[in-house]
mmCIF file of N, CA and C in Angstrom:
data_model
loop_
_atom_site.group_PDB
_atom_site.id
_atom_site.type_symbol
_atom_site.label_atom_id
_atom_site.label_comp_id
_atom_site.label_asym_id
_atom_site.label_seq_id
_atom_site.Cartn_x
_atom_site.Cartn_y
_atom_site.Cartn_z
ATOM 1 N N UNK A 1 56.228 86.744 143.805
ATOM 2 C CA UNK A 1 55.848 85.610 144.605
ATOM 3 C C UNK A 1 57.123 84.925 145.099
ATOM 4 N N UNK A 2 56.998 84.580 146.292
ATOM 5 C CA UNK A 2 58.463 83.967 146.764
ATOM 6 C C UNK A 2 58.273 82.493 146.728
ATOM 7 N N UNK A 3 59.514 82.104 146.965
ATOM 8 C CA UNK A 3 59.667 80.719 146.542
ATOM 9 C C UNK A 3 58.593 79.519 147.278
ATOM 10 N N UNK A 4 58.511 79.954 148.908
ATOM 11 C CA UNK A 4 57.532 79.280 149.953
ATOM 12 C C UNK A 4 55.774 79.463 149.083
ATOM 13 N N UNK A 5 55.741 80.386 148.636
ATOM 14 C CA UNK A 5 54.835 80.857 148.134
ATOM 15 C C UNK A 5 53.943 79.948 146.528
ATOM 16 N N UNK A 6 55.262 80.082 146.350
ATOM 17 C CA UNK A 6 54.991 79.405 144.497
ATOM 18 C C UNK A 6 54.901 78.262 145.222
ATOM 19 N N UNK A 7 55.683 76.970 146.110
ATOM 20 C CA UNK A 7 55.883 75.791 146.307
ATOM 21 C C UNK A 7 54.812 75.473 146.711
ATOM 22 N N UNK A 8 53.952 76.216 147.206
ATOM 23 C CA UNK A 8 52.403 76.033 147.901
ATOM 24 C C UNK A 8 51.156 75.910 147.194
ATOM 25 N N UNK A 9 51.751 76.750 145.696
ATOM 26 C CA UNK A 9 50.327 76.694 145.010
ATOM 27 C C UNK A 9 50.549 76.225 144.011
ATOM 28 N N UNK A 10 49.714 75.358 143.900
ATOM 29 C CA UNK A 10 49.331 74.433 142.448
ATOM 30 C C UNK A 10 49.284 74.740 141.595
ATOM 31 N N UNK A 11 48.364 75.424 141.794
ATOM 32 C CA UNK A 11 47.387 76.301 140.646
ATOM 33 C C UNK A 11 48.858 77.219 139.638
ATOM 34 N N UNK A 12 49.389 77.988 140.601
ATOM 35 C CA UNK A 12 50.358 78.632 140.677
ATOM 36 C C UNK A 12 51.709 78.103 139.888
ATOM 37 N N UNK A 13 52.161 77.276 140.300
ATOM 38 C CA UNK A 13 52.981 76.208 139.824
ATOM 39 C C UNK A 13 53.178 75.677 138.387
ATOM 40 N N UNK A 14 51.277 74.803 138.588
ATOM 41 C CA UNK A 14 50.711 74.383 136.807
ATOM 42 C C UNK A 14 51.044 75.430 136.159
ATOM 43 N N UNK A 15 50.835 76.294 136.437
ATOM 44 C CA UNK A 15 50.512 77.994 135.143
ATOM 45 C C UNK A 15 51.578 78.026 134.827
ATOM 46 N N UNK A 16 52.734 78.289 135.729
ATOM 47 C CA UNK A 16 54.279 78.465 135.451
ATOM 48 C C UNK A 16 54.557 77.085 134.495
ATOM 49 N N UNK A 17 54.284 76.263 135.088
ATOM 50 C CA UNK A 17 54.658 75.369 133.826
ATOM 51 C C UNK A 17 54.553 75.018 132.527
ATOM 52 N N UNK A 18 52.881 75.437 132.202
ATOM 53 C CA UNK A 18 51.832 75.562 131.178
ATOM 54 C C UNK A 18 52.757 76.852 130.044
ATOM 55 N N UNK A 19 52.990 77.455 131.145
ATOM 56 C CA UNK A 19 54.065 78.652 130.510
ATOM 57 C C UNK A 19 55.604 78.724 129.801
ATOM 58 N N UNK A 20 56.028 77.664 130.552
ATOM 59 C CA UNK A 20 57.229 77.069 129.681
ATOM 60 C C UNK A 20 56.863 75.992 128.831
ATOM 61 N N UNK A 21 55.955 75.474 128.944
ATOM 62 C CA UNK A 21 55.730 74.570 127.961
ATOM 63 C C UNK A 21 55.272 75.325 126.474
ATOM 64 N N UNK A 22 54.552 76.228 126.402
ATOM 65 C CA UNK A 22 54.156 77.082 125.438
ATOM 66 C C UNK A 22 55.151 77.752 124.813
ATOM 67 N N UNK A 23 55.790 78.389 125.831
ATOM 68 C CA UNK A 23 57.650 79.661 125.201
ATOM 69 C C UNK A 23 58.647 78.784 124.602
ATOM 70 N N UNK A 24 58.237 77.249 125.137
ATOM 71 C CA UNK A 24 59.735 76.210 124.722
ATOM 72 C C UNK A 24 59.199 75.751 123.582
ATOM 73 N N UNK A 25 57.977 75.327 123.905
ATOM 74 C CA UNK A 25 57.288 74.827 121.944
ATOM 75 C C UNK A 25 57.295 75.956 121.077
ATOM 76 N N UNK A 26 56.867 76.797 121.413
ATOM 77 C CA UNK A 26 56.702 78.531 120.289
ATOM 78 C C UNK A 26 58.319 78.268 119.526
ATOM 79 N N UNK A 27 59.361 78.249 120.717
ATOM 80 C CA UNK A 27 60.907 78.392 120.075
ATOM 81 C C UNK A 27 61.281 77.091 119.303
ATOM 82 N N UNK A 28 60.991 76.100 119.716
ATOM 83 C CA UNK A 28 60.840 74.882 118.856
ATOM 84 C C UNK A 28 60.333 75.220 117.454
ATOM 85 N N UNK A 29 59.398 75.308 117.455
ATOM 86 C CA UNK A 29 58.629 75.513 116.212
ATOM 87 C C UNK A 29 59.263 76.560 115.157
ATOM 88 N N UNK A 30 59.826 77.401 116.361
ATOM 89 C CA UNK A 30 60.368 78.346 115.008
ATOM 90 C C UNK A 30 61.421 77.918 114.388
ATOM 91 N N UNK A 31 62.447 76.986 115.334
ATOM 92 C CA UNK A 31 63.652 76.985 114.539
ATOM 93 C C UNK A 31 63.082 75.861 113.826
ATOM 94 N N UNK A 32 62.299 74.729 114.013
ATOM 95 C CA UNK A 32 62.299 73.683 112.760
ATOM 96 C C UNK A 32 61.645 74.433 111.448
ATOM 97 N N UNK A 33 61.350 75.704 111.881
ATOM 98 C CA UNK A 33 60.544 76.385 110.369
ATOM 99 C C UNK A 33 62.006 76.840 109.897
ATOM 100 N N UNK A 34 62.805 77.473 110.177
ATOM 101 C CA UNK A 34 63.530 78.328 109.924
ATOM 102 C C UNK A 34 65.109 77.406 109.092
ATOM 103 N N UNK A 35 64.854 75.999 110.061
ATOM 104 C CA UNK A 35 65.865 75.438 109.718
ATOM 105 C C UNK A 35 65.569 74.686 108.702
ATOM 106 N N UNK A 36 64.617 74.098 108.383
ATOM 107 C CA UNK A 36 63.709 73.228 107.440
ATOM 108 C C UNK A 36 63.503 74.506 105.947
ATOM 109 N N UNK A 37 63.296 75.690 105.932
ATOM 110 C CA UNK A 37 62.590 76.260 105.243
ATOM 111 C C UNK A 37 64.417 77.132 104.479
ATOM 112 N N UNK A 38 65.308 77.352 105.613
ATOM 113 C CA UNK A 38 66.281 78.399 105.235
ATOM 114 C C UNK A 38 67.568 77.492 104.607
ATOM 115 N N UNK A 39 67.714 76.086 105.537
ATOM 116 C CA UNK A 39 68.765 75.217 105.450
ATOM 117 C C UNK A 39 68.517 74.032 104.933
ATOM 118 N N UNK A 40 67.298 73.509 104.984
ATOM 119 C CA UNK A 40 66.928 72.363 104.150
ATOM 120 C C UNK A 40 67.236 71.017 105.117
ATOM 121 N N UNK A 41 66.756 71.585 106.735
ATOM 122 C CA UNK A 41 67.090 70.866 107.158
ATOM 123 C C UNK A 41 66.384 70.022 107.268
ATOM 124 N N UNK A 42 66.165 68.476 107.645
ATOM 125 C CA UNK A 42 65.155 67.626 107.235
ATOM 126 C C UNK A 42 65.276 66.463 108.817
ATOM 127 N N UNK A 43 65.568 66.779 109.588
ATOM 128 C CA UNK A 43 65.913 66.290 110.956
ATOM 129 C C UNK A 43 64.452 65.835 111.542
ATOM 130 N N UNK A 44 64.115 65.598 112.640
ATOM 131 C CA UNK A 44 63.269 64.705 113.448
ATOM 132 C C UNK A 44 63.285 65.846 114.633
ATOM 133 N N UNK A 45 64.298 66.014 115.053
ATOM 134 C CA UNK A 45 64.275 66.905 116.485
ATOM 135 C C UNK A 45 64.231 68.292 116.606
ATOM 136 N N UNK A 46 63.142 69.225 117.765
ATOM 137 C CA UNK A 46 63.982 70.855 117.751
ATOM 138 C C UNK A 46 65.426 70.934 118.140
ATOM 139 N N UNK A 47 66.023 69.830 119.016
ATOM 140 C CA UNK A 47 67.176 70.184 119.028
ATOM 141 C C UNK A 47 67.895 70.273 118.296
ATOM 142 N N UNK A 48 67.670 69.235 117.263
ATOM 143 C CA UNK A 48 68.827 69.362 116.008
ATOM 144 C C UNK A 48 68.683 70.525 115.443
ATOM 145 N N UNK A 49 67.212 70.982 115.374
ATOM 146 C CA UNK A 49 67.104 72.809 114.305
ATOM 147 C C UNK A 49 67.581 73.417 115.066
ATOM 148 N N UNK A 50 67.720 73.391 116.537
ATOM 149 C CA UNK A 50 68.440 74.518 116.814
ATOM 150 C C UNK A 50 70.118 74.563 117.193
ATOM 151 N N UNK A 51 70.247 73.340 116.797
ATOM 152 C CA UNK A 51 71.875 73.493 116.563
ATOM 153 C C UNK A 51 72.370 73.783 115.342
ATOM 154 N N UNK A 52 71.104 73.673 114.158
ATOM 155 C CA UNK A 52 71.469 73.964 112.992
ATOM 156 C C UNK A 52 71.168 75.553 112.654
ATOM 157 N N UNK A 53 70.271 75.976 113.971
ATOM 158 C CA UNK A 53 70.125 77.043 113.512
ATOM 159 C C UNK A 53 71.724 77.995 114.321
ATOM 160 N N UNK A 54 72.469 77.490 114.774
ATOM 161 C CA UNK A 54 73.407 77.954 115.771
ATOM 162 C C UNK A 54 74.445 77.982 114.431
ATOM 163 N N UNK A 55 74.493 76.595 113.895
ATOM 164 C CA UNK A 55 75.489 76.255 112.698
ATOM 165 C C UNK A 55 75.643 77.286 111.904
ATOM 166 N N UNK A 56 74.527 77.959 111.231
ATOM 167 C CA UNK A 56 74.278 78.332 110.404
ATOM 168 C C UNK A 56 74.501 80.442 110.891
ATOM 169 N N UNK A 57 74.749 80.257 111.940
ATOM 170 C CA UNK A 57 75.107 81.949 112.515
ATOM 171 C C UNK A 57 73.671 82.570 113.165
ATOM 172 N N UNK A 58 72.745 82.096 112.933
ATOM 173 C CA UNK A 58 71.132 82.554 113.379
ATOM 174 C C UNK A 58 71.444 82.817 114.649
ATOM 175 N N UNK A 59 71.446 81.399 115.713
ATOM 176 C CA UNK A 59 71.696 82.397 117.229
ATOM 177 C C UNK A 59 72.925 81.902 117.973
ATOM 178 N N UNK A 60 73.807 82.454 119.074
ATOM 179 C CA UNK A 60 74.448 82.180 119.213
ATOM 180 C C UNK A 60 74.709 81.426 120.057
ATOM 181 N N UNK A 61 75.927 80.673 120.699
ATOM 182 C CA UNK A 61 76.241 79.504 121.352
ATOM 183 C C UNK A 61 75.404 79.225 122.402
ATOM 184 N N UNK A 62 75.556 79.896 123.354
ATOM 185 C CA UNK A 62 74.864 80.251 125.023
ATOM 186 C C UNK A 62 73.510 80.266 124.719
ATOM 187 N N UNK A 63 73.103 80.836 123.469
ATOM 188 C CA UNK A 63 71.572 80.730 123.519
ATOM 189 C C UNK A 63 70.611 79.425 122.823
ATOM 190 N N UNK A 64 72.026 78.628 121.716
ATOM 191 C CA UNK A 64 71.339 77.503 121.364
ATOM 192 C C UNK A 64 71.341 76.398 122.566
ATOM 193 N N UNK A 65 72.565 76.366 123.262
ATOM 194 C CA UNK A 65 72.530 75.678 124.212
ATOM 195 C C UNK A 65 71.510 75.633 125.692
ATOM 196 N N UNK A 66 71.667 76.864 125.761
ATOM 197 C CA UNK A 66 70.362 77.014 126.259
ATOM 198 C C UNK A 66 68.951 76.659 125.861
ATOM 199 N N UNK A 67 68.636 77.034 125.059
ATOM 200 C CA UNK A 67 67.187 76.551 124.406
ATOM 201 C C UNK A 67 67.644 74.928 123.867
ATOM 202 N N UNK A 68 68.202 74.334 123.966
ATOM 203 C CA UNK A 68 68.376 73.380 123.730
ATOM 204 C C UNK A 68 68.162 71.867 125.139
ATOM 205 N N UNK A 69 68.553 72.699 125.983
ATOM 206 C CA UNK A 69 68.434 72.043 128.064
ATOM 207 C C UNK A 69 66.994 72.834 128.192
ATOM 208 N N UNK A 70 66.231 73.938 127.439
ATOM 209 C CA UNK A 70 64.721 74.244 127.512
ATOM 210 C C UNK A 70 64.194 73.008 127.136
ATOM 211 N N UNK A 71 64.517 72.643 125.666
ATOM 212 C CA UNK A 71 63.377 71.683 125.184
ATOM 213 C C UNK A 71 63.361 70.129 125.927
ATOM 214 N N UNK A 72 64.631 69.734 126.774
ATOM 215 C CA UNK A 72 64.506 68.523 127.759
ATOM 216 C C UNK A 72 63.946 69.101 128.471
ATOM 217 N N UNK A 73 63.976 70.206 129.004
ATOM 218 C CA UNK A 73 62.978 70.864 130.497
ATOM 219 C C UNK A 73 61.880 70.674 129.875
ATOM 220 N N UNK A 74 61.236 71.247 128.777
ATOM 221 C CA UNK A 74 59.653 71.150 128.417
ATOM 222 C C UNK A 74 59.253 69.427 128.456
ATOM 223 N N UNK A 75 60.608 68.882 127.652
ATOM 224 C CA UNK A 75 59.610 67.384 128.085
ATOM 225 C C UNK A 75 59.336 66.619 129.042
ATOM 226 N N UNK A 76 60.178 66.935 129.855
ATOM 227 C CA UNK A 76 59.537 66.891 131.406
ATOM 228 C C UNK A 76 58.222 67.261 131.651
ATOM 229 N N UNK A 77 58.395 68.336 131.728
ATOM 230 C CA UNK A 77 56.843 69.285 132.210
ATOM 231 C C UNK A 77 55.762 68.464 131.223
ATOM 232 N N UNK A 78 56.061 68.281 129.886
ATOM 233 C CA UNK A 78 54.624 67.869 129.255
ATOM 234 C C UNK A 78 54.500 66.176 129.445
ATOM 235 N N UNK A 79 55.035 65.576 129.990
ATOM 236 C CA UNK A 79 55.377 64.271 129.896
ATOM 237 C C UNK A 79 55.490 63.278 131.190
ATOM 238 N N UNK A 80 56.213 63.820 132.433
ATOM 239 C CA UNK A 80 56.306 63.569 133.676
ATOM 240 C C UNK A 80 55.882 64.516 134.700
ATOM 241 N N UNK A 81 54.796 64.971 134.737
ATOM 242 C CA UNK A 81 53.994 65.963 135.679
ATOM 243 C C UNK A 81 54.617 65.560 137.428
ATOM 244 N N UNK A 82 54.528 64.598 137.950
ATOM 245 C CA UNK A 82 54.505 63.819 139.034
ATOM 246 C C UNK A 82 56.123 63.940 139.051
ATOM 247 N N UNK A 83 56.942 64.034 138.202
ATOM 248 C CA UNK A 83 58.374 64.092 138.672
ATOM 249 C C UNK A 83 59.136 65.732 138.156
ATOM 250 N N UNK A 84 57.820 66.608 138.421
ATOM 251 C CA UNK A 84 58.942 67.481 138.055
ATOM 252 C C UNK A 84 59.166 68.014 139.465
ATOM 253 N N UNK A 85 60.549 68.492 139.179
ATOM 254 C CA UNK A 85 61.220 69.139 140.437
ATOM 255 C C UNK A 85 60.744 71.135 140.545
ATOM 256 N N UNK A 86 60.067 71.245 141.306
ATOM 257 C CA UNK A 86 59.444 72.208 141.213
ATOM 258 C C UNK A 86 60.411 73.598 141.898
ATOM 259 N N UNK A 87 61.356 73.203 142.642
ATOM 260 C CA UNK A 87 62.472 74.068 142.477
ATOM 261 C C UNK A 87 63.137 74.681 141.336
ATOM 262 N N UNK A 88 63.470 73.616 140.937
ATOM 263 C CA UNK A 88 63.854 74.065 139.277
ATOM 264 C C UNK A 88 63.200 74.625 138.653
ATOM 265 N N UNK A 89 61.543 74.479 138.556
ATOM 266 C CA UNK A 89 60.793 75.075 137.885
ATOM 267 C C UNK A 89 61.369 76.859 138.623
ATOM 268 N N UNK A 90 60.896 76.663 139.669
ATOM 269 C CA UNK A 90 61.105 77.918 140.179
ATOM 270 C C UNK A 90 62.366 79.011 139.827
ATOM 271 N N UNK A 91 63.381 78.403 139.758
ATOM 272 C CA UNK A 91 64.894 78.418 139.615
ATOM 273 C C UNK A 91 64.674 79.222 138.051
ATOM 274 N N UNK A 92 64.048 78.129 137.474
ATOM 275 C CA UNK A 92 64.075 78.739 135.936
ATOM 276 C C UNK A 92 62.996 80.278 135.493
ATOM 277 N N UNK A 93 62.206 79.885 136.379
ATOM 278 C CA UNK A 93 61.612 81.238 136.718
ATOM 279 C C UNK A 93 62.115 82.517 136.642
ATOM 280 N N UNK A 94 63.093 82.477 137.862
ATOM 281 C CA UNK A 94 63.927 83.580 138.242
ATOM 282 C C UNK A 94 64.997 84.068 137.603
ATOM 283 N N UNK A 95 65.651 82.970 136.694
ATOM 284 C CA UNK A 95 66.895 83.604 136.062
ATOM 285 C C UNK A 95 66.739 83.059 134.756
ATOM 286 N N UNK A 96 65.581 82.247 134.280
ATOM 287 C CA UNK A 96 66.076 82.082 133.141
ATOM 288 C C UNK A 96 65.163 82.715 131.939
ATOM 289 N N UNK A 97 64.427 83.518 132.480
ATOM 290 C CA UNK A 97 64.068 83.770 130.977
ATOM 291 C C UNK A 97 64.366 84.981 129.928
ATOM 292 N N UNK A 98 65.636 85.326 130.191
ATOM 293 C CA UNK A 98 65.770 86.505 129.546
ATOM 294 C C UNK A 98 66.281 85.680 128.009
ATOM 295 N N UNK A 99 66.193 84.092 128.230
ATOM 296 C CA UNK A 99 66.688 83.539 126.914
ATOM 297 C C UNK A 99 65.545 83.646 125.516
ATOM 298 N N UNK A 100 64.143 83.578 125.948
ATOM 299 C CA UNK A 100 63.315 84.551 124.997
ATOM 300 C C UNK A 100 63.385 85.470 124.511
ATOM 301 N N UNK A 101 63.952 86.347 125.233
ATOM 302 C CA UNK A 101 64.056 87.264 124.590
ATOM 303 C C UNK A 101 65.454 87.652 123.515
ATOM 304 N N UNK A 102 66.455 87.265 124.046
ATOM 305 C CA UNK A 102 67.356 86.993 123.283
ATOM 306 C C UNK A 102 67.232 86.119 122.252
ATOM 307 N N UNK A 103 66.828 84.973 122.023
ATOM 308 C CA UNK A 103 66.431 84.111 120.791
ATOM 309 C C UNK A 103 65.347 85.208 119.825
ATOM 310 N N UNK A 104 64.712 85.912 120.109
ATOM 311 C CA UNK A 104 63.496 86.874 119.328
ATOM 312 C C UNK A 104 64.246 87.650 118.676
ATOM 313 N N UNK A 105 65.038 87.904 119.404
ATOM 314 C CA UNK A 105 66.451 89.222 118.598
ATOM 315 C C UNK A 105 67.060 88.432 118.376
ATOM 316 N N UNK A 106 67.570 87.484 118.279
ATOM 317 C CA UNK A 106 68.581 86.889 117.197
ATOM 318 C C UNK A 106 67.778 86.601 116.057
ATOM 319 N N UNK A 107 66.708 85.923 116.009
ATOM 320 C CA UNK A 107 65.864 85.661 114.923
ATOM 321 C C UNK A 107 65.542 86.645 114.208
ATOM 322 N N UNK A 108 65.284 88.127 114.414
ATOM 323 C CA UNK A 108 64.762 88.992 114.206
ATOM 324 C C UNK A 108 65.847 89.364 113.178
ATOM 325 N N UNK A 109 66.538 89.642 114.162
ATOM 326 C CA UNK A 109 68.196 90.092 113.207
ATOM 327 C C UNK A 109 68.448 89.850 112.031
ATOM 328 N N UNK A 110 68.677 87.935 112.304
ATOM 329 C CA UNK A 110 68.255 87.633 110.821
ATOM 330 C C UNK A 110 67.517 87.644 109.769
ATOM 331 N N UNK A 111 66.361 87.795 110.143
ATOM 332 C CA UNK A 111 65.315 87.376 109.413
ATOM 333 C C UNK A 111 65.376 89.442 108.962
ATOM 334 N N UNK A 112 65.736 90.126 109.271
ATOM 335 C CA UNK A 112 66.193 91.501 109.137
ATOM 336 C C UNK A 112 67.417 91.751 108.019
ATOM 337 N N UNK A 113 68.437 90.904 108.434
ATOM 338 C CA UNK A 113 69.607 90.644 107.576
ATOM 339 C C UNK A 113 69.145 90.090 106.314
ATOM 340 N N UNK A 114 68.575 89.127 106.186
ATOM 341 C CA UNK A 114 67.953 88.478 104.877
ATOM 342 C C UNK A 114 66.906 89.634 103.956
ATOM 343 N N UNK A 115 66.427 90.502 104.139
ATOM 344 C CA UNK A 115 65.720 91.219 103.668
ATOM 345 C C UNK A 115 66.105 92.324 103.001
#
């Protein structure tokens, strides 16, 4: 779908968003399990688990930081509907999600290494 394309549909748009909101909470969730359960971390924020999970060797720089500018992107999307910039949405579309998959294999790794 091209960009004129996505900018046109709603429907289209919502879903994409509905969609990062789900992949950014899923990764949330894991590191406060991982960081809470492996490190004893006892924090308030996913960002903090996932800098603790960065601390701690789990994933690496580029990818905590990354998932870290995800979870302000998700609170946008779940929080300010009316101000999201739907370029960006788009933007993130196109280049950013190979960071799922990389966070799955870093987790994996570890959670591989520990065993």
């Amino acid at each position: 779908m091209g960009r004129d394309e996505f900018r046109s549909s709603t429907t289209e748009r919502r879903a994409v968003e509905r969609m990062f909101e789900n992949a950014i909470r899923a990764c949330a969730d894991l590191a406060r399990h991982v960081a809470t359960h492996a490190f004893g971390f006892d924090g308030t924020t996913s960002k903090d688990a996932i800098r603790v999970l960065h601390r701690e060797g789990v994933v690496d720089e580029a990818t905590a930081e990354t998932l870290v500018a995800a979870i302000g992107f998700r609170n946008v999307l779940a929080h300010e509907y009316g101000h999201v910039d739907d370029e960006e949405v788009f933007e993130t579309l196109q280049t950013g999600l190979s960071v799922y998959e990389t966070y799955s294999r870093q987790i994996a790794q570890w959670v591989t290494a520990r065993s």
